[in-house]
Short mmCIF file of C-alpha atoms in Angstrom, two decimals:
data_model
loop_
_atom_site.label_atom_id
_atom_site.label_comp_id
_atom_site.label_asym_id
_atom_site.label_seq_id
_atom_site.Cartn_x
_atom_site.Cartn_y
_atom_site.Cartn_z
CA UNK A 1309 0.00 0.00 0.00
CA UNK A 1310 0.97 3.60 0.03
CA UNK A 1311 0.17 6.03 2.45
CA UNK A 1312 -0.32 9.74 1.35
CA UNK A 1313 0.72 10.75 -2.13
CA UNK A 1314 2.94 13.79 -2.01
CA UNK A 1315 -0.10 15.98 -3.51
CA UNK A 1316 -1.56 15.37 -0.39
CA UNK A 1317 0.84 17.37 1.95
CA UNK A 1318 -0.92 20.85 0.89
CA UNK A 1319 -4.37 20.22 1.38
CA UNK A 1320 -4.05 18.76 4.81
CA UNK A 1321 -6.89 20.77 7.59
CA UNK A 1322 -6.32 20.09 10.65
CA UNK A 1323 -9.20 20.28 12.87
CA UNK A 1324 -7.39 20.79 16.47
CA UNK A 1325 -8.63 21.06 19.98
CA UNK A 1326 -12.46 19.05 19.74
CA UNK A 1327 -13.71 19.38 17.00
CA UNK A 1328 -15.85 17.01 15.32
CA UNK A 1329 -15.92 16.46 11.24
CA UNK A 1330 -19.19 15.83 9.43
CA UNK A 1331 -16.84 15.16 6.52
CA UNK A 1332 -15.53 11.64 8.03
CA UNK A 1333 -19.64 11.40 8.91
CA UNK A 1334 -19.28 11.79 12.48
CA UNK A 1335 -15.72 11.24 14.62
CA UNK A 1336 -17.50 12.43 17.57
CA UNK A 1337 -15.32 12.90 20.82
CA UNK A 1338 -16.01 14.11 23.98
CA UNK A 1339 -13.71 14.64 26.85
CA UNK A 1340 -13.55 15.76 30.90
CA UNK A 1341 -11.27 17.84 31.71
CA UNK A 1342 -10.01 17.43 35.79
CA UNK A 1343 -6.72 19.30 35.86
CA UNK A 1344 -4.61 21.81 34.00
CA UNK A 1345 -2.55 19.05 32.28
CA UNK A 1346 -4.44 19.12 29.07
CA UNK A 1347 -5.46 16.35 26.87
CA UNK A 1348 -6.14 17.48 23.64
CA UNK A 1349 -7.96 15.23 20.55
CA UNK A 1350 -7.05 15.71 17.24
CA UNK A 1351 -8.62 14.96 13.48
CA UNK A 1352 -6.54 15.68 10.21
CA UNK A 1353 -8.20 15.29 6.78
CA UNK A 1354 -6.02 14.31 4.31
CA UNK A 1355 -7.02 15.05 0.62
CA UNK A 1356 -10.11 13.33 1.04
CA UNK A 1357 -12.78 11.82 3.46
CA UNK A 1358 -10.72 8.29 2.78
CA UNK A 1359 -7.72 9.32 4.43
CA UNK A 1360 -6.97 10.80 8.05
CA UNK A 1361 -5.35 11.01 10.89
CA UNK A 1362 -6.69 10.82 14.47
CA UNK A 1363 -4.94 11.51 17.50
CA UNK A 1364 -5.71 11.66 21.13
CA UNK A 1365 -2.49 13.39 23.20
CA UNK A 1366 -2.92 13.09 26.95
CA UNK A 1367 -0.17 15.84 28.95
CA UNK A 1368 1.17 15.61 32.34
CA UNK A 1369 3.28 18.29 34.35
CA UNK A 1370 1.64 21.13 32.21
CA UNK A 1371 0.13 21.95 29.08
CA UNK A 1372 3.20 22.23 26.36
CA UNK A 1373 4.19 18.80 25.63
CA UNK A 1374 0.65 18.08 24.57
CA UNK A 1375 -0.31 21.10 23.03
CA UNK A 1376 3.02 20.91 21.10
CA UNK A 1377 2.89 17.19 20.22
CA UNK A 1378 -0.82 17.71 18.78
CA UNK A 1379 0.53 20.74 16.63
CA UNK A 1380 3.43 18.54 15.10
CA UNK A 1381 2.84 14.84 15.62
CA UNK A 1382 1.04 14.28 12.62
CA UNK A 1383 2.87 16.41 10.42
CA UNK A 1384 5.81 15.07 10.62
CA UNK A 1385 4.04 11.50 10.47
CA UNK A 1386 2.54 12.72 7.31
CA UNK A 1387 5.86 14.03 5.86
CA UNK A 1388 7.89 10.80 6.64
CA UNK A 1389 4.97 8.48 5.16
CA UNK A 1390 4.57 9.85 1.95
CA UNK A 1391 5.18 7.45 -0.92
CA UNK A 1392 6.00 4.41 1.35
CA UNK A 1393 4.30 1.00 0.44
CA UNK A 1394 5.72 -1.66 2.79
CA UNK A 1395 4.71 -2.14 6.22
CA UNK A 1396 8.10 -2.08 7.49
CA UNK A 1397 9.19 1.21 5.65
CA UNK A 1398 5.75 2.82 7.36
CA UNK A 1399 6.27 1.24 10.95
CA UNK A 1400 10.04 2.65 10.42
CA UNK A 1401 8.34 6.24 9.32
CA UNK A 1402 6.00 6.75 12.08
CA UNK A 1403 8.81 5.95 14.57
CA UNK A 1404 10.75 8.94 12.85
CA UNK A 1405 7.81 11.13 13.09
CA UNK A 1406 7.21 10.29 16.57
CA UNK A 1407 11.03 10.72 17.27
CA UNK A 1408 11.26 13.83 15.32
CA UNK A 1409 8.67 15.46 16.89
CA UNK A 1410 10.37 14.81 20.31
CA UNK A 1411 13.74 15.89 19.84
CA UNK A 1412 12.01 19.34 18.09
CA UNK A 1413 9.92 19.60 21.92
CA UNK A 1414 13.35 19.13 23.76
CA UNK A 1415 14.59 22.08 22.13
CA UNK A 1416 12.03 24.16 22.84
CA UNK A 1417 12.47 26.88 25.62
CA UNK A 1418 11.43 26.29 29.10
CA UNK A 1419 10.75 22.53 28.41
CA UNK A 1420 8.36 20.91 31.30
CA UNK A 1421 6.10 17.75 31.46
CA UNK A 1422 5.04 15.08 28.94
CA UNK A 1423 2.67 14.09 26.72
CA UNK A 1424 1.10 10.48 26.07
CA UNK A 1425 -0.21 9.89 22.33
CA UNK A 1426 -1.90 7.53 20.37
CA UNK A 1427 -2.44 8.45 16.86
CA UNK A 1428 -4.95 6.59 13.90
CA UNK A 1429 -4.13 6.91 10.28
CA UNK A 1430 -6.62 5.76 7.41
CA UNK A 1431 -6.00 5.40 4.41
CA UNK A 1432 -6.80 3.40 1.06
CA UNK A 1433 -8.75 1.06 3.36
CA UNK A 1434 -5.65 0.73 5.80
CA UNK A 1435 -4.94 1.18 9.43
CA UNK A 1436 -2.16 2.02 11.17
CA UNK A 1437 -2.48 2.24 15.01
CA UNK A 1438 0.79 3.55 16.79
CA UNK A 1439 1.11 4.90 20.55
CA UNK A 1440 3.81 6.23 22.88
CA UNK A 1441 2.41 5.99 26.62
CA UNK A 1442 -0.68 4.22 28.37
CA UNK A 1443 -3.26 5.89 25.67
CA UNK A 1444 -5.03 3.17 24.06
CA UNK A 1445 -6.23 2.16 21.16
CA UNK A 1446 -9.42 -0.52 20.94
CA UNK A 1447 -11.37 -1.72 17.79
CA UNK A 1448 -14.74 -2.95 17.88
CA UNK A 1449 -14.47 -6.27 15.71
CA UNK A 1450 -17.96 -7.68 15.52
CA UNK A 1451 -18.89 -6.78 18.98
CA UNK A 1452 -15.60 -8.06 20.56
CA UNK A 1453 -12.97 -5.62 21.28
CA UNK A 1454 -9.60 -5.99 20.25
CA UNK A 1455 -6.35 -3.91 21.70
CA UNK A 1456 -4.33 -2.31 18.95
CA UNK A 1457 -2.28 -0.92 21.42
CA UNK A 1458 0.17 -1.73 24.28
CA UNK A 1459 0.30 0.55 27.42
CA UNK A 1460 3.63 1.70 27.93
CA UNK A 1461 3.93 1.50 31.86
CA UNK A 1462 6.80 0.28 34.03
CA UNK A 1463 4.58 -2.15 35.37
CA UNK A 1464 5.37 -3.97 31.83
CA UNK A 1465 8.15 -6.51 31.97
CA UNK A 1466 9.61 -5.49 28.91
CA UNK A 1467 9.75 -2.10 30.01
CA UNK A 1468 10.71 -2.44 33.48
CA UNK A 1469 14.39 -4.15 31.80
CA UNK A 1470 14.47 -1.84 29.44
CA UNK A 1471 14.79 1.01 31.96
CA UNK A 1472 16.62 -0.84 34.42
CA UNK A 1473 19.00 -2.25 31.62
CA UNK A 1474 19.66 1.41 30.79
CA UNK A 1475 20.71 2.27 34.75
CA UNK A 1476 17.27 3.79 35.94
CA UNK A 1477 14.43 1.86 38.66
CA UNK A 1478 11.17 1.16 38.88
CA UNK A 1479 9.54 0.93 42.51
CA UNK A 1480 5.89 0.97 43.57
CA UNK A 1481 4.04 4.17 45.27
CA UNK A 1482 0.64 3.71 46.90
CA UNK A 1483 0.37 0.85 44.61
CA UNK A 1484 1.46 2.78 41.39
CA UNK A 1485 4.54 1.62 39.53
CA UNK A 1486 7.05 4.91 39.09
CA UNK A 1487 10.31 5.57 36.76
CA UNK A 1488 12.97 6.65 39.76
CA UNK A 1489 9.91 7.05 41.96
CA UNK A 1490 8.39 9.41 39.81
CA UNK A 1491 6.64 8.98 36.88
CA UNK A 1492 4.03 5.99 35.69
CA UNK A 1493 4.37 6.05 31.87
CA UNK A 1494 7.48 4.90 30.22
CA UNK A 1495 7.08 6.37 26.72
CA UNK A 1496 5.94 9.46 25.52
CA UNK A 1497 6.92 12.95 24.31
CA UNK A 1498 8.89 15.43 26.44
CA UNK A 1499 9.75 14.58 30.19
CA UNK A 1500 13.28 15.92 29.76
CA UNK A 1501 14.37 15.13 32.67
CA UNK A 1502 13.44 11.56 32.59
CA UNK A 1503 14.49 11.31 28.71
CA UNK A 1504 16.89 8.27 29.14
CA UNK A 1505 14.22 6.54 30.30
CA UNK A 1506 11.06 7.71 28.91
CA UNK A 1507 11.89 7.18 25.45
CA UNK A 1508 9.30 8.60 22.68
CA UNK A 1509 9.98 5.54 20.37
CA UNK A 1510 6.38 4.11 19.01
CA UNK A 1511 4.89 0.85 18.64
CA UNK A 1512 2.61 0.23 15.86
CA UNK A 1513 0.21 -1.77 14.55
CA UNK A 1514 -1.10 -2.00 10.39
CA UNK A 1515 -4.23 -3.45 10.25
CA UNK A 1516 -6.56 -3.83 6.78
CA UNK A 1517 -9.97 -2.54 7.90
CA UNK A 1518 -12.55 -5.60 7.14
CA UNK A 1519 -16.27 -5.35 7.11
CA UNK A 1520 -16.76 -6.75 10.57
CA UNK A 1521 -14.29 -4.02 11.92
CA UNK A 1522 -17.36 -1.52 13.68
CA UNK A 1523 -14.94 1.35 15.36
CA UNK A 1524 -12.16 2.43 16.77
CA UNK A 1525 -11.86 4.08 20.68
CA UNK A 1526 -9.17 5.98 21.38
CA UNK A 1527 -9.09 7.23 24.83
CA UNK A 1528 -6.79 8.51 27.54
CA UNK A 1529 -6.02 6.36 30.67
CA UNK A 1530 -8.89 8.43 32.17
CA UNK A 1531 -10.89 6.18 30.51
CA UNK A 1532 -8.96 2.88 30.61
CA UNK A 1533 -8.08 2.52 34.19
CA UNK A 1534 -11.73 1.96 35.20
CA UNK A 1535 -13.42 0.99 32.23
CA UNK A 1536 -12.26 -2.28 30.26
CA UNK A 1537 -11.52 -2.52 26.70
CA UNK A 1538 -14.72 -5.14 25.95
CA UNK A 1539 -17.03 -2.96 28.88
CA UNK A 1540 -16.23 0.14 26.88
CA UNK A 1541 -17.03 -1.69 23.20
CA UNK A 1542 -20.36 -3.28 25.34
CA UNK A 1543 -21.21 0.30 25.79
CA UNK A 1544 -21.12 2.38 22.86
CA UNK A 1545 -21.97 -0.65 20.17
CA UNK A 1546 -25.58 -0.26 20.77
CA UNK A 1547 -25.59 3.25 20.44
CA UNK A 1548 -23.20 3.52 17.22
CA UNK A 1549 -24.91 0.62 15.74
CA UNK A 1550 -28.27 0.15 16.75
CA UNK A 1551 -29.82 3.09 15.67
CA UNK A 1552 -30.71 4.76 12.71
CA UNK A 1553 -28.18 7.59 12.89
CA UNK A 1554 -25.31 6.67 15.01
CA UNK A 1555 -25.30 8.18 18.87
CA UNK A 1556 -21.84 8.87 18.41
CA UNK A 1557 -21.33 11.56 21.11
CA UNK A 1558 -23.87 10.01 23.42
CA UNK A 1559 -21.81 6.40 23.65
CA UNK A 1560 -18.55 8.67 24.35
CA UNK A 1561 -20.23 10.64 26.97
CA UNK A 1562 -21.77 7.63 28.62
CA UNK A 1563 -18.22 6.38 29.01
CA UNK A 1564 -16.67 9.01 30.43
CA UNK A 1565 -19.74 9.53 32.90
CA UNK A 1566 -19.08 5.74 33.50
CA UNK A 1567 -15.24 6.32 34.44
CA UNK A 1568 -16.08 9.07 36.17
CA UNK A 1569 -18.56 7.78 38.65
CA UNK A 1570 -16.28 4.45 39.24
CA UNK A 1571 -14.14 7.20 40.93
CA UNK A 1572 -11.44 8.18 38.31
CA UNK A 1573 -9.46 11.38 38.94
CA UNK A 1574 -8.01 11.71 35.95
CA UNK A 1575 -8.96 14.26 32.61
CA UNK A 1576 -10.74 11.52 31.02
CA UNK A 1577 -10.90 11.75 26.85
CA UNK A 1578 -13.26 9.52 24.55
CA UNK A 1579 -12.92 9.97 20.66
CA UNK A 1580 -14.83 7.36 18.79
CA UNK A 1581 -13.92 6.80 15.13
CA UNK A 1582 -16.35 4.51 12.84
CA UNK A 1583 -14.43 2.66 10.56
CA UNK A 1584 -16.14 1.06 7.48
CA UNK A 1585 -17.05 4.47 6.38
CA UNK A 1586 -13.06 3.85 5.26
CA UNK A 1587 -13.04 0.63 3.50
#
């Protein structure tokens, strides 16, 4: 496949902040904001209503790594995807993009906090799922939900060696597993001063989109640390599919409410994607 011709790059609108597009039919999101942190959801049209990129960018210890990483992420996906066909040279692109758009934040002035991401792109009928943090990504496949995305916590085996591997420790805090006692993500964009741990490296996912594939959540860990991935599909199906016009912003506001009355504390972000509108 290829991703983005290079006609593309000049017609790309990006619809920032929440916003919803009636050109993709309805990406509805809907989000509860907690703290000053920020968690900001993002749709980019790309040429036309068959190609796009969604992203949902969840900050911690301010406002700039996330405001910054949903100004630039998916640019510089977009510019290092163009005219690539196999899935390795696109996993190997969105890593650069991620990367890129990293080592741009660390130069910025005054450099504080993180950012989380999890980013979507469509196109010609393919998915590509990557994420840097604990946002997640879950498709509806026929009613049964399916993770396209790995949490990146120190709680994770793979992680935890990774970070201790690289001379750094992981130890528990009122439960909560911390990078040198402090933070409980291990990938993301930003947190300078935890860079040679919390690396902003990617994984990713290609999936072709099939007719049994229904949506696609992609949610902050708001959402995800009281709400399971097949109690959230259980939720909104009925509402996205069992009515005449779908209830998109109604199933993402009944799982927020949900998380939110199970006691979550966190900004808690919902953007719900349909997908066959793509295939």
């Amino acid at each position: 496949m290829m991703l983005f011709e290079s006609n593309c790059l000049g017609k790309i609108e990006i619809l920032n902040r929440i916003r919803s597009s009636s050109e993709l039919y309805e990406t509805i999101v809907y989000l509860l904001m907690k703290f000053d942190e920020l968690c900001i959801l993002n749709v980019v049209l790309l040429c036309d209503n068959l190609q796009a990129i969604f992203g949902v960018y969840d900050g911690h210890g301010g406002v700039k790594a996330a405001e910054f990483a949903a100004k630039n992420l998916d640019k510089n996906i977009v510019e290092e995807v163009v005219g690539k066909r196999d899935d390795s040279e696109i996993v190997d692109a969105v890593r650069r993009g991620y990367l890129t758009t990293d080592a741009a934040f660390l130069k910025e002035e005054d450099v504080k906090g993180g950012s989380c991401c999890v980013t979507a792109m469509v196109s010609e009928g393919n998915l590509v799922v990557s994420n840097a943090g604990d946002c997640r990504a879950v498709m509806s496949v026929g009613g049964v939900a399916k993770a396209l995305s790995s949490d990146h916590r120190p709680s994770r085996d793979d992680e935890r060696k990774r970070i201790e591997t690289t001379g750094g420790y992981v130890d528990t805090f009122h439960g909560v597993w911390r990078i040198q006692g402090s933070l409980a993500v291990s990938r993301g964009i930003g947190d300078a001063q935890l860079k040679q741990w919390v690396i902003a490296e990617p994984e990713t996912k290609i999936s072709r989109i099939e007719q049994d594939h229904e949506f696609l959540i992609l949610a902050s860990d708001g959402l995800w640390d009281k709400v399971s991935n097949q109690e959230a599909v259980d939720i909104a199906r009925p509402l996205c599919l069992g009515t005449e016009k779908p209830l998109l912003l109604a199933a993402c506001k009944k799982l927020v409410d949900l998380s939110a009355s199970r006691g979550s504390s966190d900004d808690i972000s919902v953007m719900l994607i349909p997908l066959r509108q793509f295939i």
